[in-house]
CSV table of C-alpha atoms and ligand atoms in Angstrom, one decimal:
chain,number,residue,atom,x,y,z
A,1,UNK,CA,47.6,80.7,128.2
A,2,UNK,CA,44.0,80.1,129.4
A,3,UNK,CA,43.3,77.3,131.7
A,4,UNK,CA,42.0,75.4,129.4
A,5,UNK,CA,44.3,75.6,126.8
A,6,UNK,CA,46.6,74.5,129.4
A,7,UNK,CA,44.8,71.6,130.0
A,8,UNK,CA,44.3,70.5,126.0
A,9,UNK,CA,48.1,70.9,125.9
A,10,UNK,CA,49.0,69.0,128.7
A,11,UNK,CA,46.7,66.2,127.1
A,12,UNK,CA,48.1,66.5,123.6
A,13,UNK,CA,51.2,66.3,125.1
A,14,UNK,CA,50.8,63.0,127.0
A,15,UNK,CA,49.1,61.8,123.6
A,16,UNK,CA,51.7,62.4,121.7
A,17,UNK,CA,54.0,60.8,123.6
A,18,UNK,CA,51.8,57.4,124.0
A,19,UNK,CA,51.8,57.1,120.3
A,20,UNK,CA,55.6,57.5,119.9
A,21,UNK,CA,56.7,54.8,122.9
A,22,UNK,CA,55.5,51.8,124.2
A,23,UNK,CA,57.8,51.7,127.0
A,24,UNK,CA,55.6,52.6,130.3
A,25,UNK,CA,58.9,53.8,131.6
A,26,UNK,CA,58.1,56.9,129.3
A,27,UNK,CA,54.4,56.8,128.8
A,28,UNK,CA,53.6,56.7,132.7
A,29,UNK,CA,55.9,59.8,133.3
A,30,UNK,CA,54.3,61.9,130.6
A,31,UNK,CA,50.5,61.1,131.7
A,32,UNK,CA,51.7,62.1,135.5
A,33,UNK,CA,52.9,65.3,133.8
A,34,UNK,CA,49.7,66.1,132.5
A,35,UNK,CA,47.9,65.1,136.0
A,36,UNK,CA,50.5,68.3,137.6
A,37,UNK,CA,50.0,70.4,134.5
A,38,UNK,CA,46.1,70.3,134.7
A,39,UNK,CA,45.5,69.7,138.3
A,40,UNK,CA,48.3,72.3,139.7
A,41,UNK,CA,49.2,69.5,142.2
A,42,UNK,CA,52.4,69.5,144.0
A,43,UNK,CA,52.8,65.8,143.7
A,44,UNK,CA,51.3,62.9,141.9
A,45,UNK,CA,51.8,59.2,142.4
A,46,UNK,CA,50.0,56.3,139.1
A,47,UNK,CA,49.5,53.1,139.7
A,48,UNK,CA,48.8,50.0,138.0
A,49,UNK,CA,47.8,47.0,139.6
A,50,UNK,CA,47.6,43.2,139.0
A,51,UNK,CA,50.5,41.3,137.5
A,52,UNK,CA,52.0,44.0,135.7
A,53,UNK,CA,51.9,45.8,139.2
A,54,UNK,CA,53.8,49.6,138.5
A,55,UNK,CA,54.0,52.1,140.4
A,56,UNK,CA,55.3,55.7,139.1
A,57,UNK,CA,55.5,59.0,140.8
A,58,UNK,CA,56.8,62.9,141.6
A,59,UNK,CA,57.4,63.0,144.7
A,60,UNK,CA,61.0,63.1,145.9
A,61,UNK,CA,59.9,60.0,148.4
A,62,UNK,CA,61.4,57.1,148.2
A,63,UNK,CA,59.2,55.1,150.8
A,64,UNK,CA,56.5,54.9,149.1
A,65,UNK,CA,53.9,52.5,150.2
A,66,UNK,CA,53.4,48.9,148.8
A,67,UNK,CA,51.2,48.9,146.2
A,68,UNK,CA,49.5,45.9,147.7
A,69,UNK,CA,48.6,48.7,150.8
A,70,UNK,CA,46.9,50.9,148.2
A,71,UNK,CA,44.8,48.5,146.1
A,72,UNK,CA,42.1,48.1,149.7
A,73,UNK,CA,42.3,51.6,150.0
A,74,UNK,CA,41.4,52.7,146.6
A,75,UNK,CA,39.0,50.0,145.9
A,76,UNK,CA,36.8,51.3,148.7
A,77,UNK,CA,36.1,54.6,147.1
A,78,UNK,CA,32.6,55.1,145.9
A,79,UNK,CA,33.1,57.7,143.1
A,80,UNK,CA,35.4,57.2,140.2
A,81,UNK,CA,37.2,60.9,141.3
A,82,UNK,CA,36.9,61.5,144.9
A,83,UNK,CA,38.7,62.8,148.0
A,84,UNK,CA,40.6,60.2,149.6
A,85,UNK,CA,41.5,60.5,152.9
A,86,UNK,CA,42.5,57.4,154.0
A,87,UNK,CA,44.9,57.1,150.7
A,88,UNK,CA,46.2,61.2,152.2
A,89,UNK,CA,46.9,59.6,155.2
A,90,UNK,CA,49.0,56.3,153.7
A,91,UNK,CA,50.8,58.9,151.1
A,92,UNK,CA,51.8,61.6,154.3
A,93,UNK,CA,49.7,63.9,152.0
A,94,UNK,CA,47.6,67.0,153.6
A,95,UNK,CA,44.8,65.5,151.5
A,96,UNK,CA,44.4,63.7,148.2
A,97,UNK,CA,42.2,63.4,145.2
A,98,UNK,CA,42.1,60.2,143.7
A,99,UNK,CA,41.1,58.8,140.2
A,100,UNK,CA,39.6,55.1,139.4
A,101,UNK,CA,40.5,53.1,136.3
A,102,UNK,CA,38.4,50.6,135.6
A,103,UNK,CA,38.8,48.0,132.7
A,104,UNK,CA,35.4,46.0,132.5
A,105,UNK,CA,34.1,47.1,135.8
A,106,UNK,CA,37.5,45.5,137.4
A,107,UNK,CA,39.8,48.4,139.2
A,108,UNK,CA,43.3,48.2,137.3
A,109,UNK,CA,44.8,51.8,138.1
A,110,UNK,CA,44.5,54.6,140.5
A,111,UNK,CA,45.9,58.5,140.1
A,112,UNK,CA,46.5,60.4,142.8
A,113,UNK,CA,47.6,63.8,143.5
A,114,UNK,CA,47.5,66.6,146.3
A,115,UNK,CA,46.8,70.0,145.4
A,116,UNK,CA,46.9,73.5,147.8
A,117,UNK,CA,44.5,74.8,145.0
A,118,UNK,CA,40.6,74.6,145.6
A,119,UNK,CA,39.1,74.3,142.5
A,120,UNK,CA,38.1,70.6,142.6
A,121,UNK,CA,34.5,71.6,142.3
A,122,UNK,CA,35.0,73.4,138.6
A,123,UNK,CA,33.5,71.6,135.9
A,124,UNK,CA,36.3,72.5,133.8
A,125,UNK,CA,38.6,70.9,136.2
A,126,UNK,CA,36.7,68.1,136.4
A,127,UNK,CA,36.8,67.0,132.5
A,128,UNK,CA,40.2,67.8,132.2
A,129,UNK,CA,40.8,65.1,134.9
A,130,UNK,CA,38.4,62.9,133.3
A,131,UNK,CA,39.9,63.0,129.7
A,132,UNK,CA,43.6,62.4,131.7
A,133,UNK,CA,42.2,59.4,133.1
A,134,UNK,CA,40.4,58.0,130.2
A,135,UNK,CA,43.9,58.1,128.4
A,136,UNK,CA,45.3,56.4,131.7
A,137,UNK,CA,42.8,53.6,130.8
A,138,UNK,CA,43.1,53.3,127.6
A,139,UNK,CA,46.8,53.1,128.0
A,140,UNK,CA,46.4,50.6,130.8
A,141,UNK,CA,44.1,48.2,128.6
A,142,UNK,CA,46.9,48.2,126.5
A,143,UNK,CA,49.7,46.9,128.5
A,144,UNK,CA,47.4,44.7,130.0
A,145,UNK,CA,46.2,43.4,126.2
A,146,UNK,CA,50.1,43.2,125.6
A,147,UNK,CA,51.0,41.0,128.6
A,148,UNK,CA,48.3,38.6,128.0
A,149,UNK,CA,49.5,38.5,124.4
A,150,UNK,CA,52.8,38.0,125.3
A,151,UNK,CA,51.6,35.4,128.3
A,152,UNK,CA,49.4,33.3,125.9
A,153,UNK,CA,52.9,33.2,123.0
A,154,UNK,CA,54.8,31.5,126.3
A,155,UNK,CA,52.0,29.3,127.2
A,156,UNK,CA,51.6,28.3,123.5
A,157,UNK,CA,55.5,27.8,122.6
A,158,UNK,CA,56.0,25.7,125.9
A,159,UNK,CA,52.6,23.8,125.1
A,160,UNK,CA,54.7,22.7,121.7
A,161,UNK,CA,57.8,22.4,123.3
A,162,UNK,CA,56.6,19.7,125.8
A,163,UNK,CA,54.1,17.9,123.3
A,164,UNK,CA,56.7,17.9,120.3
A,165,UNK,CA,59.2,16.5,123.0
A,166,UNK,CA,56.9,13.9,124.5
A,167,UNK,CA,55.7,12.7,121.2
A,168,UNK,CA,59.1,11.7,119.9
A,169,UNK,CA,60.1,8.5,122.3
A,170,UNK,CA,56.4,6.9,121.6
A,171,UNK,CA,57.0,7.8,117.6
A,172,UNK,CA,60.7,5.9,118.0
A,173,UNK,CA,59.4,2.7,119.4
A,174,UNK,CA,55.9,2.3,117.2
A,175,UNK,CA,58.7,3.1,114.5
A,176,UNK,CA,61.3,0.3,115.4
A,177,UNK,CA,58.3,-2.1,116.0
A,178,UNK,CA,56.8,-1.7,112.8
A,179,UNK,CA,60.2,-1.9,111.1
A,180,UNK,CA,60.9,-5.2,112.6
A,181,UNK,CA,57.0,-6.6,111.2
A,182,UNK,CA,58.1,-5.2,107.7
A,183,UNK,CA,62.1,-7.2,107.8
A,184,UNK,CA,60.4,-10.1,108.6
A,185,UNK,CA,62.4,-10.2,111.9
A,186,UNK,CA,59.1,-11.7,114.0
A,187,UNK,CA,57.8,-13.6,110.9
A,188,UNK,CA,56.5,-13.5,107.6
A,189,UNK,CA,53.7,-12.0,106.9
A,190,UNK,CA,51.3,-12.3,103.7
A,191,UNK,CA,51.2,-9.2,101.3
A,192,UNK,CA,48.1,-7.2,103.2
A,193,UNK,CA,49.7,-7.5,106.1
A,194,UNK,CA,53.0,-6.0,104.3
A,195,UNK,CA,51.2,-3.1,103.1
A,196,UNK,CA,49.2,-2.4,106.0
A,197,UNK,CA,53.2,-2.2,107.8
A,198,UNK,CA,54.0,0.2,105.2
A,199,UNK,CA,51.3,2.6,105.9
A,200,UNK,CA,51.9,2.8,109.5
A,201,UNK,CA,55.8,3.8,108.5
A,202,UNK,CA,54.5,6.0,106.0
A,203,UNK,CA,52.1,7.7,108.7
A,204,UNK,CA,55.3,7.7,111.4
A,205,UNK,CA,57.3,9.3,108.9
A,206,UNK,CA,55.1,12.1,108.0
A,207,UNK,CA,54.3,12.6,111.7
A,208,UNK,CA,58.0,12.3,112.5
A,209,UNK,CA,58.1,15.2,109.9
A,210,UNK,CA,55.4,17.5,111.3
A,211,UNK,CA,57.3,16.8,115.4
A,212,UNK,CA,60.6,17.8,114.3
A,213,UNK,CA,59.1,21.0,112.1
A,214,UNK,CA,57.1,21.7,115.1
A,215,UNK,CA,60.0,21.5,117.7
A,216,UNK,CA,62.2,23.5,115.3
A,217,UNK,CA,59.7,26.0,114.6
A,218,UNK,CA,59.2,26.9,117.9
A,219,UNK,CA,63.5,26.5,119.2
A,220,UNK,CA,64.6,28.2,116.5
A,221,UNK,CA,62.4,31.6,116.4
A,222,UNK,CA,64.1,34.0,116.6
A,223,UNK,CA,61.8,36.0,119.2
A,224,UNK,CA,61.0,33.6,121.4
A,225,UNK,CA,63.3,30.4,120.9
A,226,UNK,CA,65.2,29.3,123.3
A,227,UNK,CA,67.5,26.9,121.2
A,228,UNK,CA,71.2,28.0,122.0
A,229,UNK,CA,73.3,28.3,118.6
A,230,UNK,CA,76.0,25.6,118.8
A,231,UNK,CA,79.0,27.0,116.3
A,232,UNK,CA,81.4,24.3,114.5
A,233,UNK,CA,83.0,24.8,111.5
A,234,UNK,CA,80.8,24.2,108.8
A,235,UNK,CA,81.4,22.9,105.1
A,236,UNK,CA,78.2,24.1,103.4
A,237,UNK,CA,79.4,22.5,100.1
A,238,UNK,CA,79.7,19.0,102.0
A,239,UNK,CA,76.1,19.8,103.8
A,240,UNK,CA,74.5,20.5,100.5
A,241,UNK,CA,75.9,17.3,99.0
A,242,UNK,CA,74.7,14.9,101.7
A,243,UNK,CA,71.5,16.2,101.3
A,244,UNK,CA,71.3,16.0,98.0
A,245,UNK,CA,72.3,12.5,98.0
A,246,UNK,CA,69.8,11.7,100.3
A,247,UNK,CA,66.7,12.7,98.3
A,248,UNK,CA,68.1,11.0,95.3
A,249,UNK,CA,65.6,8.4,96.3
A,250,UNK,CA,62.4,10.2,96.4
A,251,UNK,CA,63.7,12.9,93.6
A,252,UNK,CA,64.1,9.3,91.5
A,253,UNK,CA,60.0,8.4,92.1
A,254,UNK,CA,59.1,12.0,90.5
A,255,UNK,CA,61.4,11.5,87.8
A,256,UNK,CA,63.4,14.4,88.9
A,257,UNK,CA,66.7,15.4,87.5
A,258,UNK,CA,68.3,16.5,91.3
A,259,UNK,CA,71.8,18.1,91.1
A,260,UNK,CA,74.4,20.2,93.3
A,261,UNK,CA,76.3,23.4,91.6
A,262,UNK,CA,78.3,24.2,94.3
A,263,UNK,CA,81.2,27.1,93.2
A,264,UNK,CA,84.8,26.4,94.1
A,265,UNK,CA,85.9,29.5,96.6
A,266,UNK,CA,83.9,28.4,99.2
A,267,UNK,CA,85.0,28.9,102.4
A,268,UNK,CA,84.4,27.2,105.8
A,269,UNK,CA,82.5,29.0,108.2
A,270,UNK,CA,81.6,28.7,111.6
A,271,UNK,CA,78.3,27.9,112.2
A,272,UNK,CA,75.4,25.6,113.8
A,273,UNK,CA,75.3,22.6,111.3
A,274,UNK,CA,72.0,21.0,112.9
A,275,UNK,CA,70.7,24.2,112.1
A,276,UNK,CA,72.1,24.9,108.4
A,277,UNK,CA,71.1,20.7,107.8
A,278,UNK,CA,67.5,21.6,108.9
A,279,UNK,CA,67.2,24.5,106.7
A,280,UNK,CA,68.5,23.4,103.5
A,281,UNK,CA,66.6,20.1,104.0
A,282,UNK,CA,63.2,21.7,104.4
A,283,UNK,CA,63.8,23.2,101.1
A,284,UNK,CA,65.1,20.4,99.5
A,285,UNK,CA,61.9,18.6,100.8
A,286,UNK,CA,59.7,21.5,99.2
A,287,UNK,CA,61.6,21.4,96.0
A,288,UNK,CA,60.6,18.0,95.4
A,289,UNK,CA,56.8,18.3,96.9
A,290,UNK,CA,56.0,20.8,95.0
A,291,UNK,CA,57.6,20.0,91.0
A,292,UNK,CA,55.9,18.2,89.1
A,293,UNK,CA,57.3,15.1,87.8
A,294,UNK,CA,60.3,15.6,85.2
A,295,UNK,CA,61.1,18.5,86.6
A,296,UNK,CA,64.6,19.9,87.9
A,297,UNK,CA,65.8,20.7,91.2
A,298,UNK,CA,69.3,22.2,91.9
A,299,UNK,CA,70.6,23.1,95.0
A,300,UNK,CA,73.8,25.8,95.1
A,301,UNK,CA,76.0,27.2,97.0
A,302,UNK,CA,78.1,30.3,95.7
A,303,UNK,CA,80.3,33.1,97.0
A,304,UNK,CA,79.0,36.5,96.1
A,305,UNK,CA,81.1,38.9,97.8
A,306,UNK,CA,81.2,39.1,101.5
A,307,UNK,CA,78.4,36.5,101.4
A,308,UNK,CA,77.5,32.8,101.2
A,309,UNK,CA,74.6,32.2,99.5
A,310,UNK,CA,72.4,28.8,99.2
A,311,UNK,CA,70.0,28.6,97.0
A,312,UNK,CA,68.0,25.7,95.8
A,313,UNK,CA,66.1,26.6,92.3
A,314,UNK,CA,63.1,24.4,90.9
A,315,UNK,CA,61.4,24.9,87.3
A,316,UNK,CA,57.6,23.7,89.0
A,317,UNK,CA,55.0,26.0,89.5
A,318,UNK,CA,56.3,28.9,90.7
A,319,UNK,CA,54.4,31.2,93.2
A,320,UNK,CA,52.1,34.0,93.1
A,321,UNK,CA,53.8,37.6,93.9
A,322,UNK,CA,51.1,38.0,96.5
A,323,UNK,CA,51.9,34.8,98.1
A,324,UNK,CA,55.2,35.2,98.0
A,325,UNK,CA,54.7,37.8,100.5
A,326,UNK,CA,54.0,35.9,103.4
A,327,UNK,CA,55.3,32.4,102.3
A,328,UNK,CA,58.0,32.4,105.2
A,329,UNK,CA,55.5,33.4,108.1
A,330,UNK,CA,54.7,30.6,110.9
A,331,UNK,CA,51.7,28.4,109.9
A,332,UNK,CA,51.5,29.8,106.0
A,333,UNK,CA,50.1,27.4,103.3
A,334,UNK,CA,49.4,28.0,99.5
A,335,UNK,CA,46.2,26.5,98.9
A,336,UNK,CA,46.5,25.5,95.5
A,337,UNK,CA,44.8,23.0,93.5
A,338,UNK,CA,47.6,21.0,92.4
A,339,UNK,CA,48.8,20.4,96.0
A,340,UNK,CA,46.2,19.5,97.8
A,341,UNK,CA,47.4,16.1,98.1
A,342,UNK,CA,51.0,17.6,99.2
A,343,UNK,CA,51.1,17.4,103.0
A,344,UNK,CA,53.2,19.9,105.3
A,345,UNK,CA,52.5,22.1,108.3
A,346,UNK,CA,53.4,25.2,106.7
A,347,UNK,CA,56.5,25.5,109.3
A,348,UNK,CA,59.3,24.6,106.7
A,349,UNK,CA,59.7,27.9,105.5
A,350,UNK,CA,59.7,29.7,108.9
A,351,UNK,CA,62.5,28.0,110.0
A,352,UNK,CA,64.2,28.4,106.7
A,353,UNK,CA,64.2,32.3,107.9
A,354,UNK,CA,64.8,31.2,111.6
A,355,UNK,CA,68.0,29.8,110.6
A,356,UNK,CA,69.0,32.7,108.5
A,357,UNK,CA,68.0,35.2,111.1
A,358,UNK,CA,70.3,33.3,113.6
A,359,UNK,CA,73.6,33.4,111.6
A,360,UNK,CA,73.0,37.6,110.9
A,361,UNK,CA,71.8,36.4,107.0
A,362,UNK,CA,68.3,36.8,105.5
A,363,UNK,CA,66.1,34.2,103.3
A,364,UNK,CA,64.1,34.8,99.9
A,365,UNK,CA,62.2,33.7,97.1
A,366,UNK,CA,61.9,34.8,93.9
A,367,UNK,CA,59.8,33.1,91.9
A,368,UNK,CA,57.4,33.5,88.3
A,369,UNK,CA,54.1,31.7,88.2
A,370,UNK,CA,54.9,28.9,85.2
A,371,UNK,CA,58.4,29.0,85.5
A,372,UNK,CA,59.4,27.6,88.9
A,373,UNK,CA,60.8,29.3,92.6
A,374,UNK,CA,63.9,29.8,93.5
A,375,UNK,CA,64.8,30.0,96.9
A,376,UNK,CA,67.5,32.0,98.7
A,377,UNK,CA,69.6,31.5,102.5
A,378,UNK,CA,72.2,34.6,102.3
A,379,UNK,CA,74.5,33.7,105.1
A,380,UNK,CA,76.9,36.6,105.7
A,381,UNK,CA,80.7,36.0,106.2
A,382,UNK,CA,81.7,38.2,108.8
A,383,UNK,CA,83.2,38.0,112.5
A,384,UNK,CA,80.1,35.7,114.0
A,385,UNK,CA,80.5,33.3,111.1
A,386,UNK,CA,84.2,34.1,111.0
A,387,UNK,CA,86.0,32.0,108.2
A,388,UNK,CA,88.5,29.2,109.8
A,389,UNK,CA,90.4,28.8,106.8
B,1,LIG,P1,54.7,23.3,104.0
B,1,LIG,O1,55.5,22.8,102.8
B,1,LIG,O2,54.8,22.4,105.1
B,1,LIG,O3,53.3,23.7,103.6
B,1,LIG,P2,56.5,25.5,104.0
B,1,LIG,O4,56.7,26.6,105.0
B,1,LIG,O5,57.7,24.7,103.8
B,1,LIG,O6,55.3,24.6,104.5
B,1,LIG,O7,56.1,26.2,102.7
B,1,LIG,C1,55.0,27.1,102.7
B,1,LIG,C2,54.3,27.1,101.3
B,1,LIG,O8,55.1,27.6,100.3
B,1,LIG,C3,53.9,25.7,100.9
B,1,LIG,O9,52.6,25.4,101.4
B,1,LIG,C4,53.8,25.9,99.4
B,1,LIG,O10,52.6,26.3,99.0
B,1,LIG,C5,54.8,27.0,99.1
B,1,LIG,N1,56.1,26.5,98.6
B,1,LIG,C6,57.2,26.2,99.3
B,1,LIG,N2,58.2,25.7,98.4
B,1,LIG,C7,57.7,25.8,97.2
B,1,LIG,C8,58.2,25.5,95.9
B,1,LIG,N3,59.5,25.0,95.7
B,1,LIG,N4,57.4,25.6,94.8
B,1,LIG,C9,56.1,26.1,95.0
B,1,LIG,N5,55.6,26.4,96.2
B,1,LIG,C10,56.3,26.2,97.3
């Protein structure tokens, strides 16, 4: 094989292997391959600096020097691809060529190697080592794209965590205040004042809504929660019931017809109630939000096989098939002209699946535009959720 198709395998190689992995464990390893392949070099040492701060390499020496050693050393080389004497000298090298990365004029990387072979000076040499290094930076800029990703999803879900936390004494007392104005506990008062007390409850309750959504949301996810499951045994007929019961009220100002079919081989399972409560009340919430007035809301609960599955159907609207597709993201709202007075945060649904997710099961909808959404927890009955009797 020629030199240089030596080279172009070497790089196809290391290409190949960045597209399949996104594990630096294996992608770092391949591109030092290519580095011996191309350059002939009898030892090669990557590394990456900053936070992320790896350091990968060939040699059989396990002393290798602090990276924070190299970083002064490297920095102070003029030319992106130079000799580097002072790095030969840290490495116990007989000499060593070394190879900037930049990202954005900032050095983030360094490849170096040591080589018995003289042909530094080929131009053919030289681009290889060029392309090698480009892929080093491109591959560099990714990791360093993915941590600040993954930094700024940390910084965001404690940012919730704290506000959604914080917000929730203030919301209690403003709540037990206003309560005591509207029982007449501190005096009457004449019917504006009355009604001006009722907005304020009416504002604390949707914003006691949008905190506990928002705390949930981000607790429950199942990537990045850190809400730890808390198993009891769980009566999902008795769950569905209370709930039910509980929006009798506002299911009576829509003039909706709300009911329970709830089969009669349904089994206790062991599971987080908060969690299952949260869930089926979100959709409970929706059901009634979004039919319209005289409609019909029933929430289920039925055995199918080696599975529980809740499902609360309405006859409203129903949803789009497009829509449908990403109805149980984080943050997702319908906008549709009939609900535009409907309020929400577009969280219910994601926790719906949150929940689900967390006890091995899956969530669903399946709904026709005209004819109303039904929506589906599938909570599966095996050892995790292990049926107590
Ligand atoms: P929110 O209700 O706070 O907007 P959800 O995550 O609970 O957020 O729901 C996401 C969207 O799904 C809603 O904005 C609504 O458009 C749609 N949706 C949910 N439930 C129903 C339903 N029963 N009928 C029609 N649309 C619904």
């Amino acid at each position: 094989m020629s030199e240089v198709a030596e080279h172009q395998r070497a790089v196809q190689q290391a290409l190949r292997t960045i597209a399949q992995s996104a594990d630096p464990d294996v992608c770092f390893p391949a591109l030092l391959r290519s580095v011996l392949s191309t350059t002939h070099a009898s030892a090669a040492t990557l590394w990456m600096f900053g936070d992320l701060a790896l350091q990968y390499t060939t040699t059989m020496d396990d002393m290798l020097p602090e990276i924070a050693h190299i970083y002064p050393v490297v920095e102070a080389q003029q030319a992106p691809i130079d000799i580097n004497d002072d790095l030969a000298q840290i490495m116990g090298w007989p000499n060593a060529i070394v190879g900037c990365v930049r990202l954005h004029g900032s050095l983030i990387g360094a490849v170096a190697f040591t080589t018995e072979t003289d042909d530094s000076t080929d131009p053919e040499y030289f681009n290889a080592l060029e392309t090698i290094l480009n892929m080093i930076a491109v591959y560099m800029r990714h990791l360093h794209s993915q941590a600040r990703h993954e930094k700024l999803m940390r910084n965001q879900s404690e940012f919730i965590r704290i506000v959604s936390h914080d917000l929730r004494t203030p919301l209690t007392s403003i709540k037990g205040f206003a309560s005591m104005l509207e029982a007449a506990s501190v005096g009457d008062m004449n019917d504006k004042q009355l009604h001006f007390v009722e907005k304020i409850l009416s504002g604390i309750l949707q914003l006691t809504y949008l905190v506990d959504n928002m705390q949930d949301a981000g607790r429950y996810d199942p990537e990045t929660g850190f809400y730890e499951m808390e198993r009891t045994p769980v009566d999902l007929t008795e769950v569905a019931a209370r709930i039910v019961e509980n929006h009798l009220v506002p299911a009576e100002k829509q003039d909706l017809n709300l009911q329970t079919d709830i089969g009669d081989d349904i089994p206790i399972i062991s599971a987080d109630l908060t969690m299952f409560e949260r869930a089926i009340t979100n959709l409970v919430d929706n059901a009634i939000k979004y039919t319209p007035n005289g409609g019909q809301v029933v929430v289920g609960v039925h055995r199918l096989n080696d599975d529980l599955v809740i499902s609360i159907k309405d006859n409203g609207l129903g949803i789009d098939p497009e829509n449908q597709k990403t109805l149980f993201e984080r943050g997702v709202r319908v906008v549709r002209k009939e609900h535009v007075r409907v309020k929400g945060s577009g969280l219910g649904l994601f926790i719906v699946r949150s929940v689900a997710l967390r006890h091995g099961g899956d969530a669903w909808v399946e709904s026709e535009l005209g004819s109303g959404s039904s929506f589906f927890i599938r909570v599966p009955l095996d050892a995790e959720n292990a049926i107590i009797n």
